[in-house]
CSV table of C-alpha atoms in Angstrom, one decimal:
chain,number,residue,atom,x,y,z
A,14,UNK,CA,-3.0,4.6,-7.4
A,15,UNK,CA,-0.7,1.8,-7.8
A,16,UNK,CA,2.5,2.2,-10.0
A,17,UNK,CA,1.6,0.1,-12.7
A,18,UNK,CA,-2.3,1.7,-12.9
A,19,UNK,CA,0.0,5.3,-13.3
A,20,UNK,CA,2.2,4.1,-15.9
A,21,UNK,CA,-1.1,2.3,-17.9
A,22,UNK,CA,-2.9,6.0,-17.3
A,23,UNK,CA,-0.1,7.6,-18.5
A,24,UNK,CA,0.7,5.8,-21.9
A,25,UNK,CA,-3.3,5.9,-22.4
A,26,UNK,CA,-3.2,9.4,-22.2
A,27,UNK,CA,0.0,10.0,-24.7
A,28,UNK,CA,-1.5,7.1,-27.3
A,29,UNK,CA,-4.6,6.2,-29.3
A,30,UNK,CA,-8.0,8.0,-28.4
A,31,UNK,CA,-7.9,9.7,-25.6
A,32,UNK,CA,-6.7,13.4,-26.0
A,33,UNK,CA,-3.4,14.3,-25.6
A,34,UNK,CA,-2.3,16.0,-22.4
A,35,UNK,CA,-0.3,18.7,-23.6
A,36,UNK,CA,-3.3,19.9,-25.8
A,37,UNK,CA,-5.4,19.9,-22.7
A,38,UNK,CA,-3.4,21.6,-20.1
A,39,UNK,CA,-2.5,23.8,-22.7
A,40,UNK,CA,-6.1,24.6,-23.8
A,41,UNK,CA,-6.9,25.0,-20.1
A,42,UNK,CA,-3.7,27.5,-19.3
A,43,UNK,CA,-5.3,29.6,-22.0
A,44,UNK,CA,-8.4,29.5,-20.2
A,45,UNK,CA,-7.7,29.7,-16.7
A,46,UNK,CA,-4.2,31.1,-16.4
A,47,UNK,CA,-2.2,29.9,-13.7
A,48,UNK,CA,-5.0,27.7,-11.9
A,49,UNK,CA,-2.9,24.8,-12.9
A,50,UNK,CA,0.1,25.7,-10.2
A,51,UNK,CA,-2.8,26.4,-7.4
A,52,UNK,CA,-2.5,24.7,-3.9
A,53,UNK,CA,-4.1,20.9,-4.4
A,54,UNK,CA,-7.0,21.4,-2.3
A,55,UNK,CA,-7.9,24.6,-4.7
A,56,UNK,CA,-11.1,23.6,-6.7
A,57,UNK,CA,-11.0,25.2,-10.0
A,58,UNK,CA,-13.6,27.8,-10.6
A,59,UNK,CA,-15.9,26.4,-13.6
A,60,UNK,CA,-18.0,28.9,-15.7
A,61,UNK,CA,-21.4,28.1,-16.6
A,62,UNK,CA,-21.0,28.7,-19.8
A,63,UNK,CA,-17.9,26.3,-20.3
A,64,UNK,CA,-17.9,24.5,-23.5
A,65,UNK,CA,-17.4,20.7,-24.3
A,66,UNK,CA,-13.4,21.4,-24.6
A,67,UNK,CA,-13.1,23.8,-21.5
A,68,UNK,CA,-15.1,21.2,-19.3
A,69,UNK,CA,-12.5,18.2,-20.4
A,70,UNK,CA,-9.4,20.2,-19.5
A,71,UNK,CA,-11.0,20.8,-16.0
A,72,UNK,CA,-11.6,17.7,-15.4
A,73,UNK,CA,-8.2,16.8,-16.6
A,74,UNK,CA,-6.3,19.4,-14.7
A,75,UNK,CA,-9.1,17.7,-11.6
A,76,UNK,CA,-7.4,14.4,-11.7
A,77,UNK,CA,-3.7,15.3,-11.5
A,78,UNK,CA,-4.5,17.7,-8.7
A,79,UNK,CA,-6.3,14.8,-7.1
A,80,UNK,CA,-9.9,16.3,-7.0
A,81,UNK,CA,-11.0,12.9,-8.5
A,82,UNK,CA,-14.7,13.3,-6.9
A,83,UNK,CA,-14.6,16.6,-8.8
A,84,UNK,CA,-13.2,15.5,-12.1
A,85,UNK,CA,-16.0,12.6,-12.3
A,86,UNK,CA,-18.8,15.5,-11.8
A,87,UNK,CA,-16.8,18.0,-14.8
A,88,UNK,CA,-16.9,14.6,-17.0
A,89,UNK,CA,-20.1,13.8,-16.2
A,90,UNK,CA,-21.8,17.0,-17.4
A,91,UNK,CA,-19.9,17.1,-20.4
A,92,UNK,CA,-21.8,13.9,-21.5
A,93,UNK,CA,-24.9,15.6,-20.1
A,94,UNK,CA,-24.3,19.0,-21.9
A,95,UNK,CA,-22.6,17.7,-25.2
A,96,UNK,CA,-23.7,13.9,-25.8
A,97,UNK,CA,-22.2,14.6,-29.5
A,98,UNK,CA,-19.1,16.3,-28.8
A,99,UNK,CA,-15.8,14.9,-29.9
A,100,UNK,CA,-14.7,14.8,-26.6
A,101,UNK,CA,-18.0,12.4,-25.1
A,102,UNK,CA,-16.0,9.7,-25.6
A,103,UNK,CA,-13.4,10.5,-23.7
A,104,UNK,CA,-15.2,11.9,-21.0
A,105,UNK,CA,-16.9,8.6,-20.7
A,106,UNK,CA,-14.0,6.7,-20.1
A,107,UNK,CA,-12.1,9.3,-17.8
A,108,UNK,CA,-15.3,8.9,-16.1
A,109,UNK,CA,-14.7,5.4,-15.4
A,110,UNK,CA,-11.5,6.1,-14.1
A,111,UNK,CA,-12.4,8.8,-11.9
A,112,UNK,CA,-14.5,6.6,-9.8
A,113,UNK,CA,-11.5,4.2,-9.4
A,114,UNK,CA,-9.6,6.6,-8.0
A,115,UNK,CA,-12.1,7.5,-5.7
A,116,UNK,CA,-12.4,3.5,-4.5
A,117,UNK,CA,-16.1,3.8,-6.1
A,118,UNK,CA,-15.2,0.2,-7.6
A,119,UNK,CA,-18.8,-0.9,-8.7
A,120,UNK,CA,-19.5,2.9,-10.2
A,121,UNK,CA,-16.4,2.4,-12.3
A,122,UNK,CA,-17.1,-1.2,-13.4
A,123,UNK,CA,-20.5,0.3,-14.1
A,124,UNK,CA,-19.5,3.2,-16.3
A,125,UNK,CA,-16.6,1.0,-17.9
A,126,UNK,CA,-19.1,-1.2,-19.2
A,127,UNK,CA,-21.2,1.5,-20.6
A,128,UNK,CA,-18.5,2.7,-22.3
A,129,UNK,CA,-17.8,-0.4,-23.9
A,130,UNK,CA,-21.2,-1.1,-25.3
A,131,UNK,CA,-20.7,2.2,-26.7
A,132,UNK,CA,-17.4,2.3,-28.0
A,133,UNK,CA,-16.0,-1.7,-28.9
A,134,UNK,CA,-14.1,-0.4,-31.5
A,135,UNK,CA,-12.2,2.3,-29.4
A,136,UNK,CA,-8.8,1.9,-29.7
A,137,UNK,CA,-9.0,2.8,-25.9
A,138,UNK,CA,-11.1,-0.6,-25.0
A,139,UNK,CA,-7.7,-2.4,-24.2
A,140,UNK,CA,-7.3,0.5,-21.1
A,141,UNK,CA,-11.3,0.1,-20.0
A,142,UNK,CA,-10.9,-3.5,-19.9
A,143,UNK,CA,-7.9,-3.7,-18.1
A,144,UNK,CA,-9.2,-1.2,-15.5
A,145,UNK,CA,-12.3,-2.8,-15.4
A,146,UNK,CA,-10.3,-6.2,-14.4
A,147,UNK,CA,-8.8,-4.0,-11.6
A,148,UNK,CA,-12.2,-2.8,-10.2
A,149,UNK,CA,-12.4,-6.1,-9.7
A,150,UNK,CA,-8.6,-7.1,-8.6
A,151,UNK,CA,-9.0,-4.2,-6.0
A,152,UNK,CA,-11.9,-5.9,-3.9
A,153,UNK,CA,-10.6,-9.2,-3.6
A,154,UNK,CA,-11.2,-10.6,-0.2
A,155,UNK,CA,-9.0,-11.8,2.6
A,156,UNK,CA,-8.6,-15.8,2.2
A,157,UNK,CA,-11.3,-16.0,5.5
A,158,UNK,CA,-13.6,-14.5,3.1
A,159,UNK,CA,-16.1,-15.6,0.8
A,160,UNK,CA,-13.6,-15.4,-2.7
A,161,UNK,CA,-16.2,-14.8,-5.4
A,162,UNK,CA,-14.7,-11.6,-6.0
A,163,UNK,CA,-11.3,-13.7,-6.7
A,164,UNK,CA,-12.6,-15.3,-9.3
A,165,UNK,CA,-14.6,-12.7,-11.3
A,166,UNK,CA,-11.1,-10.7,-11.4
A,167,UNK,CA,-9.5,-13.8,-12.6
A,168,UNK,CA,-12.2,-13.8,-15.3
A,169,UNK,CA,-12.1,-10.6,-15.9
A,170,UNK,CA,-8.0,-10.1,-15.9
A,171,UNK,CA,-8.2,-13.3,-18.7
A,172,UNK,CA,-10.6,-11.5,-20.9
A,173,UNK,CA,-8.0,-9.0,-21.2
A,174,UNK,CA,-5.6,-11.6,-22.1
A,175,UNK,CA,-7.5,-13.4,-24.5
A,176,UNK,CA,-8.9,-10.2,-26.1
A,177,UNK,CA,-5.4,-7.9,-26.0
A,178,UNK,CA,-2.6,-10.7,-25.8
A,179,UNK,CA,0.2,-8.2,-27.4
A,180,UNK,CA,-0.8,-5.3,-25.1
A,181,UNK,CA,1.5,-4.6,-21.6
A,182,UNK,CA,-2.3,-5.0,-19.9
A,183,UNK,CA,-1.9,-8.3,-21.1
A,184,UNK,CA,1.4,-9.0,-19.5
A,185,UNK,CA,0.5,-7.2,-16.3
A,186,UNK,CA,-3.1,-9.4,-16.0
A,187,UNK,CA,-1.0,-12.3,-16.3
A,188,UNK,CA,0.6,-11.3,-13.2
A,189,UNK,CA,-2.5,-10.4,-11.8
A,190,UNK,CA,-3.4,-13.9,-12.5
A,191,UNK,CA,-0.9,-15.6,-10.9
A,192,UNK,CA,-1.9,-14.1,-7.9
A,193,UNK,CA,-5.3,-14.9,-8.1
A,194,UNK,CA,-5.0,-18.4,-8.9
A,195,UNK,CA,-2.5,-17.8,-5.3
A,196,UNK,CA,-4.9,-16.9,-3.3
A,197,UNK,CA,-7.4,-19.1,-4.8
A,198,UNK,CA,-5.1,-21.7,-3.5
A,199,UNK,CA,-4.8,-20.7,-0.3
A,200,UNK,CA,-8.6,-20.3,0.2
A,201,UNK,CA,-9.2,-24.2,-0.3
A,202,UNK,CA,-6.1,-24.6,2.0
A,203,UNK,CA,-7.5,-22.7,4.7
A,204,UNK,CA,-10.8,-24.9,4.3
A,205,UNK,CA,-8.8,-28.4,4.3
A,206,UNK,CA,-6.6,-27.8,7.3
A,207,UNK,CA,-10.3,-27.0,9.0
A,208,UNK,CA,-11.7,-30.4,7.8
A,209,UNK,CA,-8.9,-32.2,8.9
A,210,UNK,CA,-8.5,-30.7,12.0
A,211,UNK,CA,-12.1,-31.9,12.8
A,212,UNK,CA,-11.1,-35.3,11.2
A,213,UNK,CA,-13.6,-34.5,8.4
A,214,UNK,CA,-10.5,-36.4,6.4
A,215,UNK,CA,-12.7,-37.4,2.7
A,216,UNK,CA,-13.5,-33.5,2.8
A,217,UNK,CA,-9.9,-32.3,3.5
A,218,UNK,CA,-8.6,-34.6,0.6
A,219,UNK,CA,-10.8,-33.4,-1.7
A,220,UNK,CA,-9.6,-30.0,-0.8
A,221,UNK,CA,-5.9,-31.0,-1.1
A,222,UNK,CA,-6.3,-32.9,-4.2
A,223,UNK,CA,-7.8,-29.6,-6.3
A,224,UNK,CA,-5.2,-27.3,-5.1
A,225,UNK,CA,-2.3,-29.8,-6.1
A,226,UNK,CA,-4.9,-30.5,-9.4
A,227,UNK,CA,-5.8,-27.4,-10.4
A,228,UNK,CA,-3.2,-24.9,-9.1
A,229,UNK,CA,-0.3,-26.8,-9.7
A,230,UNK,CA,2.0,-23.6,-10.6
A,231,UNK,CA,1.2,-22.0,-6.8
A,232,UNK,CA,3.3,-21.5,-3.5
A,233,UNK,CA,0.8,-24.0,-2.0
A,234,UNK,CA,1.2,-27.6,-3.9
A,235,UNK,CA,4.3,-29.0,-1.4
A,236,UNK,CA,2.3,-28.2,1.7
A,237,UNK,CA,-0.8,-29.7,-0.1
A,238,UNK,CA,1.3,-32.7,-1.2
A,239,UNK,CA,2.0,-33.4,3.0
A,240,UNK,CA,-0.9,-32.7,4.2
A,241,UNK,CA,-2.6,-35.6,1.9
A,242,UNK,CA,0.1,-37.8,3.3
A,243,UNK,CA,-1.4,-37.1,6.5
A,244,UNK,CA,-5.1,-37.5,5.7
A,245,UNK,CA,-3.9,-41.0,3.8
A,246,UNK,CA,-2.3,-42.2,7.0
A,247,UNK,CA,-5.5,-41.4,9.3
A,248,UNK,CA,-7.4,-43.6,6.6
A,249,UNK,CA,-5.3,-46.1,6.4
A,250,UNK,CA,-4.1,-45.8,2.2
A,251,UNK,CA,-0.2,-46.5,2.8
A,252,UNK,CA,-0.5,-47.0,-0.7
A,253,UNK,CA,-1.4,-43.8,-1.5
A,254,UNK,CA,0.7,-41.9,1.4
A,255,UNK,CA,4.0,-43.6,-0.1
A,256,UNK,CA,3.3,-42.4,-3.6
A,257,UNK,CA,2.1,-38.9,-2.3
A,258,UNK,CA,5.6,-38.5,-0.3
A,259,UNK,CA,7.5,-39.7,-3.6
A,260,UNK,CA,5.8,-37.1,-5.8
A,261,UNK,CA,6.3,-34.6,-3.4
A,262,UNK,CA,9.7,-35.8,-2.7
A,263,UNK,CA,10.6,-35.5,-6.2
A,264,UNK,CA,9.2,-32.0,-6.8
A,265,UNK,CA,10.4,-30.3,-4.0
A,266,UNK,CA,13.0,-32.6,-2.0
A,267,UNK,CA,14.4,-29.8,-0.4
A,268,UNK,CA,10.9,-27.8,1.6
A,269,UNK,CA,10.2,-28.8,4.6
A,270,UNK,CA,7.1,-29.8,3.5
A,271,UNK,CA,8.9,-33.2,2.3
A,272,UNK,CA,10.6,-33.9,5.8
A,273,UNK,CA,7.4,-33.2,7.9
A,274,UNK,CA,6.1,-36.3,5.0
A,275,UNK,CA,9.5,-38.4,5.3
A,276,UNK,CA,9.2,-37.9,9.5
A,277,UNK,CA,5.5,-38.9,9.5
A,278,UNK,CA,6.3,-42.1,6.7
A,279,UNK,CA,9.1,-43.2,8.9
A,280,UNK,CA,7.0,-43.0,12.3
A,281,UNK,CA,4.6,-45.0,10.5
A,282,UNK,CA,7.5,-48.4,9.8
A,283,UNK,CA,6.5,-47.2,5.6
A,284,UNK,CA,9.6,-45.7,4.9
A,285,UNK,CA,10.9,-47.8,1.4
A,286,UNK,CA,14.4,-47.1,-0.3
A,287,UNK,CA,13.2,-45.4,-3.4
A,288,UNK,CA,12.4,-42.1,-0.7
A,289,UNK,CA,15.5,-40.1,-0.7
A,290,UNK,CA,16.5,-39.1,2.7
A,291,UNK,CA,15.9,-35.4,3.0
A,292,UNK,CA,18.7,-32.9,3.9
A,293,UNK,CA,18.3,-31.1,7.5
A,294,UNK,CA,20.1,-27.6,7.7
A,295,UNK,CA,21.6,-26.8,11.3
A,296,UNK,CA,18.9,-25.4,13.2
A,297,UNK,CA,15.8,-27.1,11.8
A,298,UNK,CA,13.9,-29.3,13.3
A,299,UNK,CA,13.0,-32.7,11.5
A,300,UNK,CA,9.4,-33.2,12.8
A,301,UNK,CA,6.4,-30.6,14.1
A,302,UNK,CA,2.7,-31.4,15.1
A,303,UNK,CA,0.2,-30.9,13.0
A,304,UNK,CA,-1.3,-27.4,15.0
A,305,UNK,CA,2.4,-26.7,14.7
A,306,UNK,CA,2.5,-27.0,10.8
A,307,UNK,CA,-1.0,-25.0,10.7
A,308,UNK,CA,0.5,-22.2,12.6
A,309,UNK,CA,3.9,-22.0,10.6
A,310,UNK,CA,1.6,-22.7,7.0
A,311,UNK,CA,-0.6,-19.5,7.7
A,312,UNK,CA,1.4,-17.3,9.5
């Protein structure tokens, strides 16, 4: 469990529906004496008799002693056993959770749903919407990889923020976001340096052009930036590869994105005087190939 997933967990428990903690592992000390301070891989003994309240703290006491696969199965029949009991609701959710823990991503999304459809008015939905985004911010794909799991965490990570804007979920999706939109960035970099190494140069511009277009606040826009100054030269547009290495020079004169487009301008006799010279630290190197750039870009 990530750090921010405990702390979210944690305030859920201590605020709004779910039931507090205290109450439950106190409840549960009553009922099954010291089993809280057992060895970790101890499974709790349940009786078959247990009631709605007995099976909770179980499960409770289940999660922070990191039986998660066991503290599903205690929530689970307490929805079975009690479908009306006051702690249903909570079981539902905790449910949910459970199966994150586990890894069980499309169970959780599954049973976060349900309890949605169930309970919209909970003032516990913020949590099972947030943890439903990371279901989906968990299984995001290496950028070699198909990335339609990407994208429905970056929907689901902005339904938080447009449902819950005030809420820390809302502040942590944001980051979430940002990394998304990252490696969303990256993906269509990945497939442009392709194209353009197999002189497939309209495809590789239209690559370049969306990440620079539609992910302008990403680590990838200056290497975007040069490599359409590149795919303009192989066309022929000196037009367009001028203007390209004046934006580029403008946003981000000092990357080395901007000499690799000053070096490959100059080599071409296009150099003009309103492109600023850029600076050269000791030790770098003013000009690399393009399998050179690809190499440094990805790795």
């Amino acid at each position: 469990m990530t750090s921010s997933t405990q702390r979210h967990f944690e305030a859920s428990v201590t605020n709004g529906g779910f039931i507090l903690r205290a109450a439950a592992v106190s409840g549960f000390l009553l009922l099954s004496g010291c089993s809280m301070f057992s060895h970790k891989h101890e499974k709790p003994a349940i009786p078959k008799t247990a009631d709605a309240e007995t099976l909770y703290n179980y499960g409770i006491d289940a999660l922070h002693t990191g039986h998660y696969e066991l503290a599903g199965g205690e929530f689970e029949l307490l929805q079975q056993n009690y479908p009306y009991s006051g702690f249903t609701g909570n079981a539902e959710l905790m449910e949910g959770y459970a199966y994150y823990l586990q890894g069980e991503y499309a169970l959780s999304v599954q049973q976060l749903e349900r309890y949605l459809q169930l309970h919209p008015t909970s003032p516990d939905a913020a949590y099972a919407f947030y943890l439903r985004a990371l279901c989906y911010y968990e299984q995001i794909a290496n950028v070699e990889r198909d990335q339609q799991g990407t994208v429905e965490a970056l929907d689901a990570l902005e339904e938080v923020i447009t449902r819950f804007p005030q809420t820390s979920y809302a502040r942590d999706a944001q980051l979430k976001i940002d990394l998304c939109r990252d490696h969303l960035a990256g993906k269509e970099m990945l497939v442009g340096r392709w194209y353009q190494q197999q002189r497939n140069y309209e495809a590789a511009m239209t690559r370049y052009q969306r990440v620079v277009q539609d992910y302008q606040t990403t680590n990838h826009v200056a290497e975007a930036l040069e490599r359409l100054v590149e795919v303009y030269l192989a066309l022929g547009l000196k037009d367009q590869a001028h203007q390209t290495a004046a934006v580029l020079g403008y946003n981000y004169p000092d990357s080395q994105w901007y000499r690799y487009a000053y070096n490959d301008l100059r080599e071409n006799k296009l150099l003009k005087s309103d492109l600023k010279k850029p600076v050269v630290h000791p030790g770098q190197r003013d000009h690399r190939g393009f399998f050179s750039r690809m190499w440094h870009s990805v790795f």
